[in-house]
Structures are given as structure tokens and as C-alpha cells.
Coordinates of C-alpha atoms and ligand atoms in Angstrom, one line a residue:
M1 CA 85.6 74.7 112.6
N2 CA 82.6 76.8 112.0
R3 CA 84.2 80.0 110.7
A4 CA 82.4 83.2 111.8
Y5 CA 81.4 85.9 109.4
N6 CA 84.1 88.3 110.5
F7 CA 83.5 92.0 110.2
N8 CA 86.3 93.1 112.6
P9 CA 87.8 96.5 111.8
G10 CA 91.4 95.4 112.3
P11 CA 93.0 93.0 113.0
A12 CA 90.5 91.7 110.5
A13 CA 89.6 88.6 108.5
L14 CA 92.2 86.7 106.6
P15 CA 91.4 84.3 103.8
L16 CA 91.1 80.7 105.0
E17 CA 93.5 79.6 102.2
V18 CA 96.2 82.0 103.6
L19 CA 95.8 80.6 107.1
E20 CA 96.0 77.0 105.8
Q21 CA 99.1 77.8 103.8
A22 CA 100.7 79.5 106.8
R23 CA 99.9 76.4 108.9
D24 CA 101.4 74.1 106.3
T25 CA 104.7 76.0 106.3
F26 CA 104.7 77.0 110.0
V27 CA 106.9 74.3 111.5
E28 CA 109.3 73.8 108.6
Y29 CA 110.0 76.4 105.9
G30 CA 111.4 75.3 102.5
E31 CA 113.2 72.2 103.7
Q32 CA 115.5 74.2 105.9
G33 CA 115.1 72.0 109.0
M34 CA 113.5 74.9 110.9
S35 CA 110.7 77.4 110.7
L36 CA 111.0 80.8 109.2
M37 CA 110.8 82.4 112.6
E38 CA 113.9 80.6 113.8
M39 CA 116.1 81.7 110.9
S40 CA 118.5 84.6 110.8
H41 CA 117.0 87.6 109.1
R42 CA 120.4 87.7 107.2
S43 CA 119.8 84.2 105.8
K44 CA 119.1 83.7 102.1
P45 CA 115.6 82.3 102.5
V46 CA 114.5 85.4 104.6
E47 CA 116.3 87.8 102.3
R48 CA 114.6 86.2 99.3
M49 CA 111.2 86.2 101.0
V50 CA 111.4 89.9 101.8
E51 CA 112.5 90.7 98.3
E52 CA 109.6 88.7 96.8
T53 CA 107.1 90.4 99.0
E54 CA 108.3 93.8 97.9
K55 CA 108.1 92.8 94.2
L56 CA 104.6 91.3 94.6
L57 CA 103.2 94.4 96.2
L58 CA 104.6 96.7 93.5
E59 CA 103.3 94.3 90.8
L60 CA 99.8 94.2 92.3
I61 CA 99.6 98.0 92.4
G62 CA 101.2 98.2 89.0
I63 CA 104.2 100.4 89.6
P64 CA 107.2 98.1 89.1
S65 CA 109.8 100.8 89.2
G66 CA 110.6 104.2 90.7
Y67 CA 109.2 103.2 94.1
R68 CA 110.5 101.0 97.0
V69 CA 108.5 99.1 99.6
L70 CA 109.8 99.3 103.1
F71 CA 108.6 96.9 105.8
M72 CA 108.6 98.7 109.1
G73 CA 107.3 98.2 112.7
G74 CA 105.2 100.3 115.0
G75 CA 102.0 100.1 113.0
A76 CA 100.5 102.9 110.8
S77 CA 100.7 105.1 113.9
A78 CA 104.5 105.0 113.8
Q79 CA 104.2 106.6 110.3
F80 CA 102.3 109.5 111.8
A81 CA 105.6 110.4 113.5
L82 CA 108.2 109.0 111.0
L83 CA 106.8 111.0 108.1
P84 CA 107.4 114.4 109.8
L85 CA 110.6 113.2 111.4
N86 CA 112.0 112.5 107.9
Y87 CA 110.6 115.5 106.0
L88 CA 109.4 118.3 108.4
T89 CA 112.7 120.1 108.4
E90 CA 113.3 123.7 109.5
G91 CA 111.1 126.2 107.6
K92 CA 108.9 123.5 106.1
V93 CA 105.2 122.9 106.9
G94 CA 103.4 119.6 106.8
R95 CA 99.9 120.2 105.4
Y96 CA 97.1 117.9 106.5
V97 CA 93.7 117.1 105.2
L98 CA 91.5 116.0 108.1
S99 CA 88.7 113.5 107.2
G100 CA 88.5 111.4 110.3
N101 CA 90.0 110.3 113.6
F102 CA 93.1 108.7 112.1
S103 CA 94.0 111.8 110.0
E104 CA 93.6 113.9 113.0
K105 CA 96.0 111.7 114.9
A106 CA 98.6 112.0 112.1
Y107 CA 98.3 115.8 112.3
Q108 CA 98.6 115.8 116.1
E109 CA 101.8 113.7 115.9
A110 CA 103.3 116.0 113.3
Q111 CA 102.7 118.9 115.6
T112 CA 105.0 117.4 118.2
I113 CA 107.8 117.4 115.7
G114 CA 107.5 120.5 113.5
A115 CA 105.2 122.9 111.8
A116 CA 101.9 121.3 110.8
E117 CA 98.8 122.9 109.4
I118 CA 95.3 121.8 108.7
V119 CA 94.3 122.7 105.1
A120 CA 90.9 121.2 105.0
S121 CA 88.7 119.5 107.6
G122 CA 85.5 117.6 107.8
K123 CA 85.3 117.8 111.6
A124 CA 82.6 120.5 111.7
D125 CA 80.4 118.1 109.7
R126 CA 81.2 115.4 112.2
W127 CA 83.1 113.5 109.5
G128 CA 79.8 112.8 107.7
R129 CA 81.2 114.2 104.5
L130 CA 84.6 114.9 103.0
P131 CA 85.9 118.4 102.8
D132 CA 86.2 120.1 99.4
L133 CA 89.7 120.1 98.1
S134 CA 89.1 121.7 94.7
K135 CA 90.4 125.1 95.6
L136 CA 93.4 124.2 97.7
A137 CA 96.7 125.8 96.9
F138 CA 99.9 124.9 98.7
G139 CA 102.8 127.3 99.4
D140 CA 106.4 126.6 98.5
D141 CA 107.1 125.9 102.1
T142 CA 105.0 122.8 102.0
A143 CA 107.0 119.7 102.9
Y144 CA 104.1 117.4 101.9
V145 CA 100.4 117.0 101.9
H146 CA 98.9 114.2 104.0
L147 CA 95.6 112.5 103.4
T148 CA 93.8 109.4 104.7
T149 CA 92.4 107.6 101.7
N150 CA 89.8 105.6 103.7
N151 CA 88.4 106.7 107.0
T152 CA 88.2 103.4 108.8
I153 CA 86.3 104.6 111.9
E154 CA 83.8 106.9 110.2
G155 CA 83.2 104.9 107.0
S156 CA 84.1 107.5 104.3
Q157 CA 86.5 107.2 101.4
W158 CA 88.1 109.6 98.9
Q159 CA 87.2 109.0 95.3
E160 CA 89.6 111.6 93.9
F161 CA 92.9 112.9 95.0
P162 CA 94.2 116.5 94.8
D163 CA 96.8 117.3 92.3
T164 CA 99.7 118.6 94.4
G165 CA 102.1 119.1 91.5
A166 CA 105.7 118.8 92.7
I167 CA 104.7 118.7 96.4
P168 CA 104.7 115.1 97.7
L169 CA 101.2 113.7 98.4
I170 CA 101.3 111.2 101.2
G171 CA 98.5 108.7 101.7
D172 CA 97.5 106.7 104.8
M173 CA 96.0 103.7 102.9
T174 CA 95.9 101.4 105.9
S175 CA 92.3 100.5 105.4
D176 CA 91.9 100.5 101.6
I177 CA 95.2 99.5 100.0
L178 CA 94.6 97.0 97.2
S179 CA 90.9 97.4 97.5
R180 CA 90.4 99.4 94.3
S181 CA 92.4 100.6 91.3
I182 CA 93.7 104.1 91.7
D183 CA 96.4 106.1 90.2
W184 CA 99.0 105.2 92.8
T185 CA 101.6 107.4 91.2
R186 CA 99.7 110.5 92.4
F187 CA 101.3 109.7 95.8
A188 CA 104.9 110.2 96.5
M189 CA 104.5 107.8 99.4
F190 CA 101.7 105.7 100.9
Y191 CA 101.6 103.4 103.8
A192 CA 99.4 100.7 105.3
G193 CA 99.5 98.9 108.6
A194 CA 99.1 95.3 107.5
Q195 CA 96.2 94.2 109.8
K196 CA 93.3 95.4 107.5
N197 CA 94.0 94.5 103.9
L198 CA 97.5 93.0 103.9
G199 CA 97.8 90.3 106.6
P200 CA 98.2 90.1 110.3
A201 CA 99.5 93.0 112.6
G202 CA 103.1 93.6 113.2
V203 CA 104.3 95.2 109.9
T204 CA 103.6 98.3 107.9
A205 CA 104.2 98.5 104.2
V206 CA 105.6 101.9 103.2
V207 CA 105.6 102.5 99.4
I208 CA 107.9 105.4 98.7
R209 CA 109.2 107.1 95.6
D210 CA 112.9 107.1 95.0
D211 CA 113.4 110.9 94.9
L212 CA 111.6 111.3 98.2
L213 CA 113.8 108.6 99.8
E214 CA 116.8 110.7 98.9
R215 CA 115.5 113.8 100.5
G216 CA 115.0 112.4 104.0
N217 CA 116.5 114.1 107.1
G218 CA 119.8 112.4 107.7
K219 CA 120.2 113.9 111.2
I220 CA 117.5 111.8 112.9
P221 CA 118.3 108.4 114.5
T222 CA 119.1 105.9 111.8
I223 CA 116.4 103.5 112.9
F224 CA 113.8 106.2 112.0
Q225 CA 115.2 107.0 108.5
Y226 CA 113.3 105.7 105.5
A227 CA 116.6 105.8 103.5
A228 CA 118.2 103.4 105.9
F229 CA 115.4 100.9 105.5
A230 CA 115.6 101.2 101.7
K231 CA 119.4 100.9 101.6
N232 CA 119.2 97.7 103.7
N233 CA 116.2 96.2 101.9
S234 CA 114.2 96.5 105.2
L235 CA 116.8 94.4 107.0
Y236 CA 118.6 97.3 108.8
N237 CA 117.5 95.6 112.0
T238 CA 115.5 92.4 112.7
P239 CA 112.2 92.9 110.9
P240 CA 108.9 91.1 111.8
V241 CA 109.7 88.2 109.6
H242 CA 106.6 86.1 110.2
S243 CA 104.3 89.1 109.6
I244 CA 106.1 89.9 106.3
Y245 CA 105.7 86.2 105.3
M246 CA 102.0 86.3 106.0
M247 CA 101.8 89.5 103.9
K248 CA 103.5 87.6 101.1
L249 CA 100.9 84.8 101.3
M250 CA 98.1 87.5 101.3
L251 CA 99.6 89.1 98.2
E252 CA 99.8 85.8 96.4
W253 CA 96.2 85.2 97.3
A254 CA 95.3 88.6 95.8
V255 CA 97.1 87.7 92.6
S256 CA 95.3 84.3 92.5
Q257 CA 91.9 86.0 92.8
G258 CA 92.6 88.1 89.8
G259 CA 94.4 91.1 91.2
V260 CA 93.1 94.5 92.3
A261 CA 90.6 94.9 89.5
E262 CA 88.8 91.7 90.5
L263 CA 89.0 92.6 94.2
E264 CA 87.5 96.0 93.5
K265 CA 84.6 94.5 91.6
R266 CA 83.8 92.2 94.6
N267 CA 84.3 95.0 97.1
R268 CA 81.8 97.3 95.2
Q269 CA 79.3 94.5 95.1
K270 CA 79.8 93.7 98.8
A271 CA 79.4 97.3 99.8
G272 CA 76.4 97.6 97.5
I273 CA 74.6 94.8 99.3
L274 CA 75.1 96.5 102.7
Y275 CA 74.2 100.0 101.6
E276 CA 71.1 98.6 99.8
A277 CA 70.1 97.0 103.1
I278 CA 70.5 100.3 104.9
D279 CA 68.7 102.4 102.3
A280 CA 65.8 100.0 101.8
S281 CA 65.1 99.9 105.5
G282 CA 62.8 103.0 105.5
G283 CA 65.0 104.8 108.0
F284 CA 65.3 101.8 110.4
Y285 CA 69.0 101.9 109.5
Q286 CA 70.6 105.3 108.8
G287 CA 73.9 105.6 107.1
I288 CA 76.4 107.8 109.1
V289 CA 78.2 109.1 106.0
E290 CA 76.5 111.0 103.2
K291 CA 76.1 108.8 100.1
P292 CA 78.8 110.3 97.7
Y293 CA 81.4 109.7 100.4
R294 CA 80.6 106.2 101.5
S295 CA 83.4 103.7 101.9
I296 CA 83.5 100.3 100.2
M297 CA 85.7 99.0 103.1
N298 CA 83.8 100.2 106.2
A299 CA 80.0 100.6 106.1
T300 CA 78.7 102.6 109.1
W301 CA 75.1 103.1 110.2
R302 CA 73.0 104.1 113.2
M303 CA 69.7 103.0 114.6
K304 CA 66.9 104.7 116.6
D305 CA 68.8 104.5 119.9
E306 CA 71.8 103.0 121.5
A307 CA 69.9 100.2 123.2
L308 CA 68.6 99.0 119.9
E309 CA 72.2 99.2 118.4
K310 CA 73.5 97.1 121.3
Q311 CA 70.7 94.6 120.8
F312 CA 71.6 94.4 117.1
A313 CA 75.3 93.7 117.8
K314 CA 74.4 91.1 120.4
E315 CA 71.9 89.2 118.2
A316 CA 74.2 89.5 115.2
D317 CA 77.0 88.0 117.3
E318 CA 74.8 85.1 118.3
A319 CA 74.0 84.5 114.7
G320 CA 77.8 84.2 113.9
L321 CA 78.2 87.8 112.5
V322 CA 80.9 89.3 114.6
G323 CA 82.8 92.6 115.0
L324 CA 79.9 94.9 114.1
A325 CA 80.0 97.4 117.0
G326 CA 80.9 100.9 115.9
H327 CA 84.1 102.6 117.1
R328 CA 83.7 104.1 120.6
S329 CA 84.2 107.6 119.2
V330 CA 81.4 107.3 116.6
G331 CA 79.0 104.7 118.1
G332 CA 76.4 103.0 115.9
L333 CA 77.4 99.9 113.9
R334 CA 80.2 99.3 111.4
A335 CA 80.8 96.4 109.0
S336 CA 84.4 96.2 107.9
I337 CA 84.5 94.4 104.6
Y338 CA 88.1 94.2 103.6
N339 CA 89.4 92.1 100.7
A340 CA 89.3 88.9 102.7
V341 CA 85.7 89.2 103.6
P342 CA 83.6 87.1 101.1
T343 CA 80.5 88.4 99.4
E344 CA 78.6 85.6 101.2
A345 CA 79.3 87.3 104.5
C346 CA 77.7 90.5 103.3
E347 CA 74.7 88.6 102.0
A348 CA 74.4 86.9 105.4
L349 CA 74.6 90.3 107.2
A350 CA 72.1 92.0 104.8
G351 CA 69.7 89.0 105.4
F352 CA 70.1 89.4 109.2
M353 CA 69.5 93.2 108.9
G354 CA 66.2 92.6 107.1
D355 CA 65.2 90.0 109.6
F356 CA 66.1 92.2 112.6
A357 CA 64.2 95.2 111.2
R358 CA 61.1 93.0 110.8
R359 CA 61.3 91.8 114.4
H360 CA 62.1 95.2 116.0
G361 CA 60.7 97.7 113.5
Ligands
PLP401 C1 94.0 101.1 111.7 C2 94.4 102.4 111.1 C3 95.5 103.1 111.7 C4 96.3 102.7 112.9 O1 97.0 101.5 112.7 P1 98.0 100.9 113.8 O2 98.7 99.9 113.0 O3 97.2 100.4 114.9 O4 98.9 102.0 114.2 C5 95.9 104.3 111.1 N1 95.3 104.7 110.0 C6 94.3 104.1 109.4 C7 93.6 104.7 108.2 C8 93.8 102.9 110.0 O5 92.7 102.3 109.5

């Protein structure tokens, strides 16, 4: 197979080693006479696999105790609703920082459930910069503060996080979990749909602090309660076993690469290669996000007009560089360079960008 340089935004590239390992264990798992997908989710091998996946994720982020990992369905989007369902009780307000399309969706979902408020927004700047959070204060009625750590569609990323004191800070880390070292304990809960940095679609990892777990609303349906998932080690009902297994392989791969510190080093280098290609083009490529806010996971840029952007995406695709069209809400081009995207892919893209600029500039 001639593997493409895959810049898809999600589902996204997986390491070839992970795919090969999954293939090798696909038909029979652990000499059980069947595949993992055919086993009861109450069987020992599945229980152990789920347990190990939780442990691995906590080890990789470096918070081995005080938090649980829940494996849930419905994608990151389900969390937009589950978070307020669990914590937006009578008299409480969910406070939202808007920094892009997905954060706005999280806010809109909360509004269907309870009182939700925008505390800062970058919308007036067309998401080209992140709003200033330095002067924010949160009232006692605040149930939580929600923030999207990396804005997948627009290509911006928070470098610092607000200090919310005793108020739970919640992070949607779908597109940058495990991509850089941060103080994860700033967050009372963070979640990530798997299909960007953690594996294939089908499962969402929810990392949640013990005290927050205990405070969840017990009057909502059990299947929506974080506490029920924790109590049953994510086996309250049948979980997406295969997706969790793929996440486990992905996490083992991350460990084998040197962990988050090494992945961050690569990601900064990869992003640096692309932003250099943009900035050195003399305006032929224009970054969509202002420099201090640029993401190391999703690089976005525009060109002179839409026709040229279409031409770029088409020629890139023909050259084996796929998934570069920008999101329909933003336009332009976007290269998603999650953990599994190798440096070599970014070098190939930068080379193509230079070549395209010479031919069309
Ligand atoms: C992709 C993405 C989502 C949506 O994920 P689904 O699993 O499709 O629901 C939400 N938030 C962020 C930051 C994302 O990148």
C-alpha cells in the first residue's frame, strides 16, 4: 500500500503500527478462540482491557490518582449535553468561553437544559484570536466553566488556562489531548472524542475528578450519569469494546514514542514547518489565526481567492496529500497534524506549498 499523507481533521490518521497490531489481533484475541468483538463485555479479558486503558491514559497525562476515566458513546457532542445534564441544577449557571464553532455548540446544548451564559467570546473577531480571560470573575452560582482547549475548525489553541479556584473548569480536549504537556489538574473534568488523537471514532474518554463525580445530578436517567459509568468501570451497559481496544493500542504507541513530552516536541516541530511555509510565502498563503493563538494541531490558512484554494486542494490530493480543505464554516485550507501524523508528512506538505506558490504565484 502507498499510504497517503493524511491531514484529515477527524476521523484522522492512525499510526501504521497501531493498525497492524489491530489487524494481528483482529480475528483472535489472547488465545480466547474468538475476537474481542465477540466476547461478553462482562468477561475477564474485556474487563481487564478497559481497566488497562484507563490506567494507561492516566499514566500518560501523569495524574494516576484522584481522577477516573470513563469511556462513553455519542462522541464529544454527547458531552455537550451530558455535562449540563449532570451539573446544571436549579439555581446554577454554566459559564462558557466561546473560542470557536465547537465551543458555541457546547453552549447551545447547555441552553436547552438549564441556565448557560457566555463569559467571553472571540466570535466578533471571527475566531481569529482568543478572548482575554485575565479579568474574568465567576459568581458563586457558577456550576462550571467550560472551555475548548483547541479549536479544531478555526485552528487556534489556548496556551494558558484561567484559574477558576473551587469552580470546576471543564475542557473539551477532543483535538489536542496528549499533544502537549499541560497542568491537567487545572481541570476538574476534560473529555475527548477519540477520533482525533486517541484512536478511531466510537468512544469518548472523559477524565473526571472524584469529587465532581460525587456531585452529579442523581435524578437524570442512569445512562446519562457520570457516576453510574464510574461505579461500573464504564461497563454499565455494553461499551464500544473495539474502539476502546484501539484506544489502548494508540496509548501504548504514545508510550513507546516517549510519552507526551516527546509527542509535544514533534508536534511543535511539525507545526513550525507549516507555519514557516505560510509566513515565508510573501502573502501567497495567509494564516487565518493571529500568530500568538495558532494551534499546533490544526494549521489554517487562506489564499487569494476560493478558486485558487480549490485548485490547491485538488493538486495536493493528486500529490497524495489528502484532507486539506478547510471546514465549510471557515473555508480556506486546513492541515490537521495530530499525534499520528509524522513530521515527514508536514515536510512533504511544506514542499508542495512552496512548489504550488512558484507555479501559481
Ligand atoms: C471533533 C470535535 C468535536 C465533535 O466530536 P464528535 O465526536 O463528532 O461529537 C467536539 N469538540 C471538538 C473540539 C472537536 O474537535
